[in-house]
PDB file of C-alpha atoms in Angstrom:
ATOM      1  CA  UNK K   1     -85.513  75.826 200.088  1.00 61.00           C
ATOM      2  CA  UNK K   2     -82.243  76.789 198.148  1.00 64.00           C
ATOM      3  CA  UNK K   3     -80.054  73.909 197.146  1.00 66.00           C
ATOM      4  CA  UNK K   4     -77.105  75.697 196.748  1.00 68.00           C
ATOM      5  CA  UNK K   5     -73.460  75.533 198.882  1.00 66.00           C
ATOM      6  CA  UNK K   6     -72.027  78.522 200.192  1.00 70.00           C
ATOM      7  CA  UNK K   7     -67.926  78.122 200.318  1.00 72.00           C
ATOM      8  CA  UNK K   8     -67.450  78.515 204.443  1.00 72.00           C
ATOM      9  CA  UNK K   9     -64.093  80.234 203.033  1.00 66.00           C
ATOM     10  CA  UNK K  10     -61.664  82.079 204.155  1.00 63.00           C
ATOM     11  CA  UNK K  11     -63.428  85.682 202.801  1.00 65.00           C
ATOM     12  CA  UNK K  12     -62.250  88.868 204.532  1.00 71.00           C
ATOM     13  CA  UNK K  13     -60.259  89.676 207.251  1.00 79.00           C
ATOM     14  CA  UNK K  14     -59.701  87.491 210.659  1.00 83.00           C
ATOM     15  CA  UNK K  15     -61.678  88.909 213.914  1.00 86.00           C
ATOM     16  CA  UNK K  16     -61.046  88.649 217.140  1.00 90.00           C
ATOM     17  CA  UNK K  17     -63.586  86.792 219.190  1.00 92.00           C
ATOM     18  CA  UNK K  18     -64.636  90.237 221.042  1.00 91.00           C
ATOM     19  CA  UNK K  19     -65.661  91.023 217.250  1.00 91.00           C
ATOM     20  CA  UNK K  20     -68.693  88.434 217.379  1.00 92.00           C
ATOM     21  CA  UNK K  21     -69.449  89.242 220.809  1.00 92.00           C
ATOM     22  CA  UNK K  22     -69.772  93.172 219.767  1.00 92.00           C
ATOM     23  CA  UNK K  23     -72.223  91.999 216.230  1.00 92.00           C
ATOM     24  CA  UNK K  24     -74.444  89.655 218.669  1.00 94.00           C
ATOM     25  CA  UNK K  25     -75.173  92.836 220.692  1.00 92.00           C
ATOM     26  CA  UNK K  26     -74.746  92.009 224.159  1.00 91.00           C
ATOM     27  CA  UNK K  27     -72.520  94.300 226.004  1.00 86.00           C
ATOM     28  CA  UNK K  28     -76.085  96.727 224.854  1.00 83.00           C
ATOM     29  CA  UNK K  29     -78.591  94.540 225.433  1.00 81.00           C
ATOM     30  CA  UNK K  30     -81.070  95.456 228.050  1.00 83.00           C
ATOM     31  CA  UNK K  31     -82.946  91.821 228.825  1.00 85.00           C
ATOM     32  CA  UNK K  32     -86.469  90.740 228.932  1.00 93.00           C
ATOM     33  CA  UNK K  33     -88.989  91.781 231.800  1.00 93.00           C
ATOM     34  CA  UNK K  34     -88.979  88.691 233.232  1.00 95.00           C
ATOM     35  CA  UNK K  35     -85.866  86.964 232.429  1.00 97.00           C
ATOM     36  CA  UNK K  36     -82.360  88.072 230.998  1.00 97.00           C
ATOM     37  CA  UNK K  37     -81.266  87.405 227.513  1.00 97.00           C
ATOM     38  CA  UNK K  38     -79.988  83.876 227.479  1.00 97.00           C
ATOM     39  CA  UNK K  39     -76.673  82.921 225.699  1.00 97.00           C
ATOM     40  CA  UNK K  40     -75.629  79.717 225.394  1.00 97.00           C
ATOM     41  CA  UNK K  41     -72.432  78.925 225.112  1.00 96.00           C
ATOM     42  CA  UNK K  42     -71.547  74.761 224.060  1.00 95.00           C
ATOM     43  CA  UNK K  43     -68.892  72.788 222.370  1.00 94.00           C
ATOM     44  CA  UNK K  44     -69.302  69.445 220.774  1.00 94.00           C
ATOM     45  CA  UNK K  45     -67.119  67.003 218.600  1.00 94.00           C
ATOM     46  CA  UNK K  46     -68.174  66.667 215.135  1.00 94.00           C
ATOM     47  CA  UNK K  47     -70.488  63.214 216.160  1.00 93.00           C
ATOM     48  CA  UNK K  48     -72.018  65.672 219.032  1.00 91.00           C
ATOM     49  CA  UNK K  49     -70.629  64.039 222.063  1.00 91.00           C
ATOM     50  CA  UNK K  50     -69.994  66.920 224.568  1.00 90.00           C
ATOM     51  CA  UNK K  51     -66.952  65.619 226.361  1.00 84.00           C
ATOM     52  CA  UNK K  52     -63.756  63.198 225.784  1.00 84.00           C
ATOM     53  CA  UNK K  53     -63.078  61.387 229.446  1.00 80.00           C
ATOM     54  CA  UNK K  54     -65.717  63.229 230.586  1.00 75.00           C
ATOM     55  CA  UNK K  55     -64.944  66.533 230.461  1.00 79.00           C
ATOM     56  CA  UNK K  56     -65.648  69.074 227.486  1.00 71.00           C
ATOM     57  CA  UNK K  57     -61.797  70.604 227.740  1.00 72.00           C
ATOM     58  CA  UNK K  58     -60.567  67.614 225.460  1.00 82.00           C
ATOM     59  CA  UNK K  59     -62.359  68.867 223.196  1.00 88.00           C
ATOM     60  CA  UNK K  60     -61.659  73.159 223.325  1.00 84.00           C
ATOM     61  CA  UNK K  61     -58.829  74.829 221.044  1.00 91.00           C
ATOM     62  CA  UNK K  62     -57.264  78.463 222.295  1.00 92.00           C
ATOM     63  CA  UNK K  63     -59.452  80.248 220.047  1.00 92.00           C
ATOM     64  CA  UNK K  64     -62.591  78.101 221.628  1.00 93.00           C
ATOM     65  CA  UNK K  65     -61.748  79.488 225.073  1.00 93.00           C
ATOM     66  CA  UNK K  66     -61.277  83.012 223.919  1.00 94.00           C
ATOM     67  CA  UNK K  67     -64.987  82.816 222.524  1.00 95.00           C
ATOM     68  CA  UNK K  68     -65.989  81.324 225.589  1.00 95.00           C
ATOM     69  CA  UNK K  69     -63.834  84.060 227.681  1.00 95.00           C
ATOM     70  CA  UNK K  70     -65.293  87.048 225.519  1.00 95.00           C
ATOM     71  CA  UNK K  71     -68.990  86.013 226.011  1.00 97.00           C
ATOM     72  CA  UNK K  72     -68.687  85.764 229.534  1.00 96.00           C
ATOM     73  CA  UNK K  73     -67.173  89.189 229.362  1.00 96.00           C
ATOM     74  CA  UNK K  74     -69.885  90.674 228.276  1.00 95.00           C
ATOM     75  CA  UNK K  75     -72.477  88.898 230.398  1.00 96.00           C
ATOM     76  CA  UNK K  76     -73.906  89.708 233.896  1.00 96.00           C
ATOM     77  CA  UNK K  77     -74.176  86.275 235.294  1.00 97.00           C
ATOM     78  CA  UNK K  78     -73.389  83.042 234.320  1.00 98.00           C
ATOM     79  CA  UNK K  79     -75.482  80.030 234.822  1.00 97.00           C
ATOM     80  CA  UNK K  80     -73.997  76.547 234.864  1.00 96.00           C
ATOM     81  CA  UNK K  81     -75.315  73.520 236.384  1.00 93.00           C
ATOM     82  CA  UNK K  82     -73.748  71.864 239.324  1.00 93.00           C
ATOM     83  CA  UNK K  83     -72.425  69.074 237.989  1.00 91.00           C
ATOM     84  CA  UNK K  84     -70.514  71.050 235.181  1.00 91.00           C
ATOM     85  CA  UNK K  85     -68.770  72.758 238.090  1.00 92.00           C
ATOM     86  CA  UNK K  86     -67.594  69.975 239.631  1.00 92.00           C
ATOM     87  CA  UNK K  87     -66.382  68.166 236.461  1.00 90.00           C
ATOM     88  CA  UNK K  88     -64.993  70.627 234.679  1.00 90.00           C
ATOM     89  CA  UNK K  89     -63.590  72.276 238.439  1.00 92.00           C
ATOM     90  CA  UNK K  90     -64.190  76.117 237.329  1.00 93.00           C
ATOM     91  CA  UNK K  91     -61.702  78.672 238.102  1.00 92.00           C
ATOM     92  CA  UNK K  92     -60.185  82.411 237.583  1.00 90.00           C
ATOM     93  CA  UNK K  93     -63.665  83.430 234.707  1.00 94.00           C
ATOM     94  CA  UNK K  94     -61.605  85.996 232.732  1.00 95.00           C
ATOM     95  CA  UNK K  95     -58.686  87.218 231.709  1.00 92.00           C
ATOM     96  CA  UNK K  96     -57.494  90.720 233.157  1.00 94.00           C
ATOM     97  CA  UNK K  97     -57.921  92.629 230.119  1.00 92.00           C
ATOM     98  CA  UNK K  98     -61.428  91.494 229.974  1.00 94.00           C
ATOM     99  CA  UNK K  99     -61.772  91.862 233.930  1.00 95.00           C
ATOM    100  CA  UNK K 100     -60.279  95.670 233.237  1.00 95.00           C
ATOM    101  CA  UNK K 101     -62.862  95.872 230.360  1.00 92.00           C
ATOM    102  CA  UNK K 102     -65.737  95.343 232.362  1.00 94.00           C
ATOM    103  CA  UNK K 103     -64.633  97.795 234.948  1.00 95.00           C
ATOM    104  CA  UNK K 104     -64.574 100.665 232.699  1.00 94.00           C
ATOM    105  CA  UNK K 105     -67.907 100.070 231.830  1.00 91.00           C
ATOM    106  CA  UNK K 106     -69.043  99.803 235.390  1.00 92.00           C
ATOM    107  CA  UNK K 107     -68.993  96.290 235.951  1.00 92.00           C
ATOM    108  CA  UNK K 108     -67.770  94.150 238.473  1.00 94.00           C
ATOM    109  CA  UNK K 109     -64.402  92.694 237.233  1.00 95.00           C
ATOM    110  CA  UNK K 110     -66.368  89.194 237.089  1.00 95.00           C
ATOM    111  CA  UNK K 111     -69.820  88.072 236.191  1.00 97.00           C
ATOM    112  CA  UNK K 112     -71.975  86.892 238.908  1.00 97.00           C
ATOM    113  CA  UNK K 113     -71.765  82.488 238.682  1.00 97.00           C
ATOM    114  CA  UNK K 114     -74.951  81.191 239.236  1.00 97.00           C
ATOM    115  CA  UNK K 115     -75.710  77.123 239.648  1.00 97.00           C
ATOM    116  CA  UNK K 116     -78.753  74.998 240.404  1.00 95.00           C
ATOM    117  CA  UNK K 117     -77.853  72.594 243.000  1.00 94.00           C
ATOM    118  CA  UNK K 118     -81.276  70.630 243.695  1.00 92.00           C
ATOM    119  CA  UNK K 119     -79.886  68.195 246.747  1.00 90.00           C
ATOM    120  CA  UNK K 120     -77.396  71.145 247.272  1.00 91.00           C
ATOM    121  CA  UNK K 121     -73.905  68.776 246.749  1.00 90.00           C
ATOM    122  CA  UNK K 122     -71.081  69.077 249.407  1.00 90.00           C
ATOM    123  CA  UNK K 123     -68.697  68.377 246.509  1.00 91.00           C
ATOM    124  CA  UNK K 124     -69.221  72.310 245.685  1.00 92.00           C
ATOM    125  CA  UNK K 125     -66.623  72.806 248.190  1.00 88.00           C
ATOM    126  CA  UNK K 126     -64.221  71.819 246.297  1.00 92.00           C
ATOM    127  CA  UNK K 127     -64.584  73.513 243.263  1.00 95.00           C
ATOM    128  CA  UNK K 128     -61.653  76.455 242.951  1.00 95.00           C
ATOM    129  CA  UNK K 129     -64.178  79.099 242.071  1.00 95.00           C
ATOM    130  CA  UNK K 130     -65.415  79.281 245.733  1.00 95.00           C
ATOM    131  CA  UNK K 131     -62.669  80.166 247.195  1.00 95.00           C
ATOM    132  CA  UNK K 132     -61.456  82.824 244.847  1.00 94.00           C
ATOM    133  CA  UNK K 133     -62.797  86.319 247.099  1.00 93.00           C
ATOM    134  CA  UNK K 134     -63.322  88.648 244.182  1.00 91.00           C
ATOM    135  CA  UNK K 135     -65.864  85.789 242.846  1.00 95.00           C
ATOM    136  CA  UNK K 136     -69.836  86.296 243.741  1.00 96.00           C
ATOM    137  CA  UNK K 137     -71.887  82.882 243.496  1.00 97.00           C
ATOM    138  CA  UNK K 138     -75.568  82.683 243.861  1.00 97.00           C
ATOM    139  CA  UNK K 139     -76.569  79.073 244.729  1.00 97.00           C
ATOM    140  CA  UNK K 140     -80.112  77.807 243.377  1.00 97.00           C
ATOM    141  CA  UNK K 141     -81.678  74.867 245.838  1.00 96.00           C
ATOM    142  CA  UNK K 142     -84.267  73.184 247.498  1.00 95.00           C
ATOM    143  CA  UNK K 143     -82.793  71.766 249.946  1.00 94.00           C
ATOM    144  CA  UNK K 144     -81.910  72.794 253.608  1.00 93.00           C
ATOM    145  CA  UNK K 145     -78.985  74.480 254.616  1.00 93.00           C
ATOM    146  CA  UNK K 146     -76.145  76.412 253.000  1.00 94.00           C
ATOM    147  CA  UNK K 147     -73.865  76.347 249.668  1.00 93.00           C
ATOM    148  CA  UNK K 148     -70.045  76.087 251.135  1.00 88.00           C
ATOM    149  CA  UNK K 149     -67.770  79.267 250.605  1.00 88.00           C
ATOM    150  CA  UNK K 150     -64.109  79.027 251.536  1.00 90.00           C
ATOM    151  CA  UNK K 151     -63.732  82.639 250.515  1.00 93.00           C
ATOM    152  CA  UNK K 152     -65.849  83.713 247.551  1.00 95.00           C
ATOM    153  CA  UNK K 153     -69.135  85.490 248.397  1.00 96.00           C
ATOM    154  CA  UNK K 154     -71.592  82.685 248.212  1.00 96.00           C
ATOM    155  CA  UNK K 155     -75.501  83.500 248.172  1.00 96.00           C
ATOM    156  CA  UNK K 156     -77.598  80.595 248.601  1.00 97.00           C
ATOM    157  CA  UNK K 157     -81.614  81.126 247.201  1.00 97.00           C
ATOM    158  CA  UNK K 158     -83.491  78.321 248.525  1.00 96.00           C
ATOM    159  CA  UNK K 159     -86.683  77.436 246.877  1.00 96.00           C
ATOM    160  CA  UNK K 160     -89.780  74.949 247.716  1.00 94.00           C
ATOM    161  CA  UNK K 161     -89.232  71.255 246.666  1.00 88.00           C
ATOM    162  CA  UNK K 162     -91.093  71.264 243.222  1.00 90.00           C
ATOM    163  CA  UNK K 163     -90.352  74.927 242.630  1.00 95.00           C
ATOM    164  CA  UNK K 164     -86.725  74.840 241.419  1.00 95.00           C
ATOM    165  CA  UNK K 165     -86.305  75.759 237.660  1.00 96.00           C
ATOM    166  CA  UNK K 166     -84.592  77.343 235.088  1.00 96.00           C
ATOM    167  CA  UNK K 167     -87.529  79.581 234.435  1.00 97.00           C
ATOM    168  CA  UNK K 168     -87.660  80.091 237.846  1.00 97.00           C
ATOM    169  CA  UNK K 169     -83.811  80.996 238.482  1.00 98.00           C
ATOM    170  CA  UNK K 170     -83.833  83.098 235.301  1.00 98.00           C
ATOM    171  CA  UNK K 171     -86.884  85.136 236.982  1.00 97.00           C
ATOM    172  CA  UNK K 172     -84.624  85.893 240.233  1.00 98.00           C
ATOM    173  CA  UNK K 173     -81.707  86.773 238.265  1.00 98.00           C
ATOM    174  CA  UNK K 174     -83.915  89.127 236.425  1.00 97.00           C
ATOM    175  CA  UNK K 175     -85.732  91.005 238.988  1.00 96.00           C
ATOM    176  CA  UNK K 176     -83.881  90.213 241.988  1.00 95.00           C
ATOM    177  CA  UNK K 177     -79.911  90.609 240.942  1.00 95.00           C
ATOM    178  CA  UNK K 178     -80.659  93.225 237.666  1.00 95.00           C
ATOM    179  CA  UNK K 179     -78.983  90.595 235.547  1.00 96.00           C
ATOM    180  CA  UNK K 180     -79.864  91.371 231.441  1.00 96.00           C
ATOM    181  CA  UNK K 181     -77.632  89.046 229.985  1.00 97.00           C
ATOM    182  CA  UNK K 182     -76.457  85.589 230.853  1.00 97.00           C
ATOM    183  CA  UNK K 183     -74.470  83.054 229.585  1.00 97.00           C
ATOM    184  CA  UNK K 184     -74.901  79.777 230.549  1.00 97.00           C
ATOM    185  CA  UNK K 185     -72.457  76.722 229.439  1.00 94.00           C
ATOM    186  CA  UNK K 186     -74.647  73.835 230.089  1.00 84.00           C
ATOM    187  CA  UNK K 187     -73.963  71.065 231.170  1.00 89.00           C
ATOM    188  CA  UNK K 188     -76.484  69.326 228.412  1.00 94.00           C
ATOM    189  CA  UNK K 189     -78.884  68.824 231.021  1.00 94.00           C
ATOM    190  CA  UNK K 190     -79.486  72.017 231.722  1.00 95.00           C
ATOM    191  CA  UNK K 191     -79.107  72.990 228.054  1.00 95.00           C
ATOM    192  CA  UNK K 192     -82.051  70.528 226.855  1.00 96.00           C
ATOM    193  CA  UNK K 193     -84.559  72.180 229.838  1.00 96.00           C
ATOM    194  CA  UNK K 194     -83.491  75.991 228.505  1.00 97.00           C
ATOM    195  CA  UNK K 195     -84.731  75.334 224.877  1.00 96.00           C
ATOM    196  CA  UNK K 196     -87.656  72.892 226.063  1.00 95.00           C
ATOM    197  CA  UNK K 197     -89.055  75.893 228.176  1.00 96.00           C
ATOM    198  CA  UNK K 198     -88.297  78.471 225.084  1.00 95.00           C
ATOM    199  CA  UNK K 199     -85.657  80.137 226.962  1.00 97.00           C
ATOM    200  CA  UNK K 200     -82.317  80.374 224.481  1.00 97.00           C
ATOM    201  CA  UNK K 201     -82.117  83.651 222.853  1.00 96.00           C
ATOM    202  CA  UNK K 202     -78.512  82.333 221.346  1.00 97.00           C
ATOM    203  CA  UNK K 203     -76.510  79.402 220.893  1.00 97.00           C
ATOM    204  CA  UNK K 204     -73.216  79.919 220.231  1.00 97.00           C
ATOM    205  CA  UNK K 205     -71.972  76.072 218.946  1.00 97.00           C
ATOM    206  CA  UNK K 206     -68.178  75.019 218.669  1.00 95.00           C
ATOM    207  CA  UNK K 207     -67.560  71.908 216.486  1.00 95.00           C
ATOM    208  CA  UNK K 208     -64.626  70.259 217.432  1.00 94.00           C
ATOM    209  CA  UNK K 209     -62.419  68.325 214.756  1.00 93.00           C
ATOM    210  CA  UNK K 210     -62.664  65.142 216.836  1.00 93.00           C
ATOM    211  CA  UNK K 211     -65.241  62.204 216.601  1.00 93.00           C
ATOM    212  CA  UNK K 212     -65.469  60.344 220.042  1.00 91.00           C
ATOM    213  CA  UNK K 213     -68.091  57.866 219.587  1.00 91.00           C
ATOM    214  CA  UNK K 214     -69.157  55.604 222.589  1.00 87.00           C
ATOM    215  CA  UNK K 215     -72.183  56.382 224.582  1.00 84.00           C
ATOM    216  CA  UNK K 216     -71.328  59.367 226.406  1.00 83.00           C
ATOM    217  CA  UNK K 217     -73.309  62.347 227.020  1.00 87.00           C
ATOM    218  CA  UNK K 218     -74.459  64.091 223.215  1.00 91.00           C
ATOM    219  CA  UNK K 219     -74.530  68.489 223.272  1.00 93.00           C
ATOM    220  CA  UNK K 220     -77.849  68.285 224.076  1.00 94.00           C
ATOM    221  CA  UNK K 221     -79.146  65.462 226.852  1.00 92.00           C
ATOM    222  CA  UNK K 222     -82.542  64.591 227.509  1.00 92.00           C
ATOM    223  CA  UNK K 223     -85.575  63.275 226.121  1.00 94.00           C
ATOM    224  CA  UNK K 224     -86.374  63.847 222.147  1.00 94.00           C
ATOM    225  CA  UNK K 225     -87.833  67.102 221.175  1.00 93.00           C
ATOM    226  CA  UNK K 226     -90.604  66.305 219.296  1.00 93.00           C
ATOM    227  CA  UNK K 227     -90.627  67.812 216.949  1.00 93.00           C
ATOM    228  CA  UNK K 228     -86.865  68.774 217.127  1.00 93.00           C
ATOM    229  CA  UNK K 229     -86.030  72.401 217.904  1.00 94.00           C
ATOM    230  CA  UNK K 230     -85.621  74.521 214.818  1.00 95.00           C
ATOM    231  CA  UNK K 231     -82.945  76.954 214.477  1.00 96.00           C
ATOM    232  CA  UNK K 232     -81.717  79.751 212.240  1.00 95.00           C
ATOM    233  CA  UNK K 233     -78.124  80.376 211.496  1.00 95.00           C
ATOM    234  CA  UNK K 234     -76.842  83.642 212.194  1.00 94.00           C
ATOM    235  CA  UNK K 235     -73.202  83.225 211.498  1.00 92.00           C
ATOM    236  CA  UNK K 236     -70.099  81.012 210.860  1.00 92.00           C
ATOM    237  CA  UNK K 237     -66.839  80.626 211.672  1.00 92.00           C
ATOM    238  CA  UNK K 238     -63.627  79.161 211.728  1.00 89.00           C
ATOM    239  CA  UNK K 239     -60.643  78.964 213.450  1.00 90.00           C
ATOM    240  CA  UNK K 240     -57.851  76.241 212.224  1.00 88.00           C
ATOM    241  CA  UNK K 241     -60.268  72.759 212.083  1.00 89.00           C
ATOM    242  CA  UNK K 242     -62.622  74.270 214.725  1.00 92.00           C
ATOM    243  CA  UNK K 243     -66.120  75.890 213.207  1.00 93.00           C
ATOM    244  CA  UNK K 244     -67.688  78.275 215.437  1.00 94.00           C
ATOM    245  CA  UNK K 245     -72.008  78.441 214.272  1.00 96.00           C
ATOM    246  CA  UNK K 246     -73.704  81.259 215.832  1.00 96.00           C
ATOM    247  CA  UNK K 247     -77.610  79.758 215.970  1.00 97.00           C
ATOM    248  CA  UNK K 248     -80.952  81.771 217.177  1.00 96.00           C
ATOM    249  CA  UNK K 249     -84.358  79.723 217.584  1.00 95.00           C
ATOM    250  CA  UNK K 250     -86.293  80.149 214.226  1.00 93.00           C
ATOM    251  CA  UNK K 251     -88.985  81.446 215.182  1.00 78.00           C
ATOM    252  CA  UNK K 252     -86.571  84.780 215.638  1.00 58.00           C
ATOM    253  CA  UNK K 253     -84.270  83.961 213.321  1.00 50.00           C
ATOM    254  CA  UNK K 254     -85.703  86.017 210.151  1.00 48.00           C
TER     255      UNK K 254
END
């Protein structure tokens, strides 16, 4: 293993954030059989903590959201866990050049929003994103009933208790809604079950120029990998004091 330091720069021209979307491949990326390529999409202060008060927007930068804004561009769905929604109270997805991008391609102006709900919370209600009516929501659970809509076209997918996974939700997604490439952006819950069941194709990782200590909540929650998770580094970089680090899982990563 080299010893030697690469200078992170600057070397070459800036890009645009659609730039790294269009190198990772994903507006052409076709999914596996049984599950769609998974992108995921975290930020995390330079200690790893994954919010400040709670939420991770403390932490994001404008060129942070475009990255964010970009990949979901480019994705079918979108899988974020309940709690995420609620906290982070999830809105408008794109902006409308992307929304007009997606159209000429054939898309639907936004991706479909997925989210595993296990005790299926009433709080979903009030998240803004259900009551947009251009949005489509697919609602993972095992419990009875129905997800809330108060406008948005809300799908709810029930499963058996004991059934209700990622690997599972990724198979539906796959087979059942044609999705071939998904982004999800955690929360770290969800994010440490994805890589535990070898299901991250990507990891796109912003480090924010922040240290926030205290006990919250790190990028990753969950019990220790052991042995941790390898990855590869594909690509860095930087806007301002934020790094952007573009990882694969290591096994793929040569």
């Amino acid at each position: 293993m080299s010893t030697a330091l690469q200078p992170l720069g600057p070397a070459g021209p800036s890009q645009t954030a659609a730039d790294l979307v269009t190198r990772m491949g994903l507006w052409d990326h076709g999914g596996h059989a049984d599950r769609p390529r998974v992108v995921v999409a975290m930020i995390g202060s330079a200690d790893g903590r994954a919010t400040v008060d709670g939420r991770a927007g403390g932490l994001g930068s404008p060129a942070d959201r475009s990255v964010l804004r970009e990949l979901r561009a480019a994705a079918d769905a979108l899988l974020v866990g309940s709690a995420t929604l609620l906290t982070e109270r999830y809105a408008t997805l794109l902006d409308p050049s992307q929304q007009a991008a997606r159209v000429a391609r054939g898309l639907p102006p936004e991706p479909l929003m997925a989210t595993i709900s296990r005790a299926l919370d009433p709080g979903l209600a009030r998240v803004p994103l259900f009551a947009e009516p251009s949005q489509r929501l697919i609602v993972y659970t095992a419990a009875e009933g129905d997800a809330p809509s108060r406008g948005a076209d809300v799908t709810t997918h029930h499963f058996p208790v004991g059934e209700l996974n990622a690997r599972a939700c990724l198979r539906h997604l796959r087979t059942q809604a044609g999705v071939r490439v998904l982004v999800s952006e955690g929360g770290p819950t969800l994010l440490r079950e994805l890589v535990a069941e070898g299901l991250v194709d990507d990891l796109v990782l912003t480090i924010a120029p922040a240290l926030v200590a205290g006990t919250g909540r790190s990028v990753v929650n969950g019990p220790v990998f052991d042995p941790p998770q390898a990855l590869a580094l594909r690509e860095v970089l930087r806007s301002e004091d934020h790094l952007f680090l573009h990882y694969v899982p290591a096994a793929t990563g040569s």
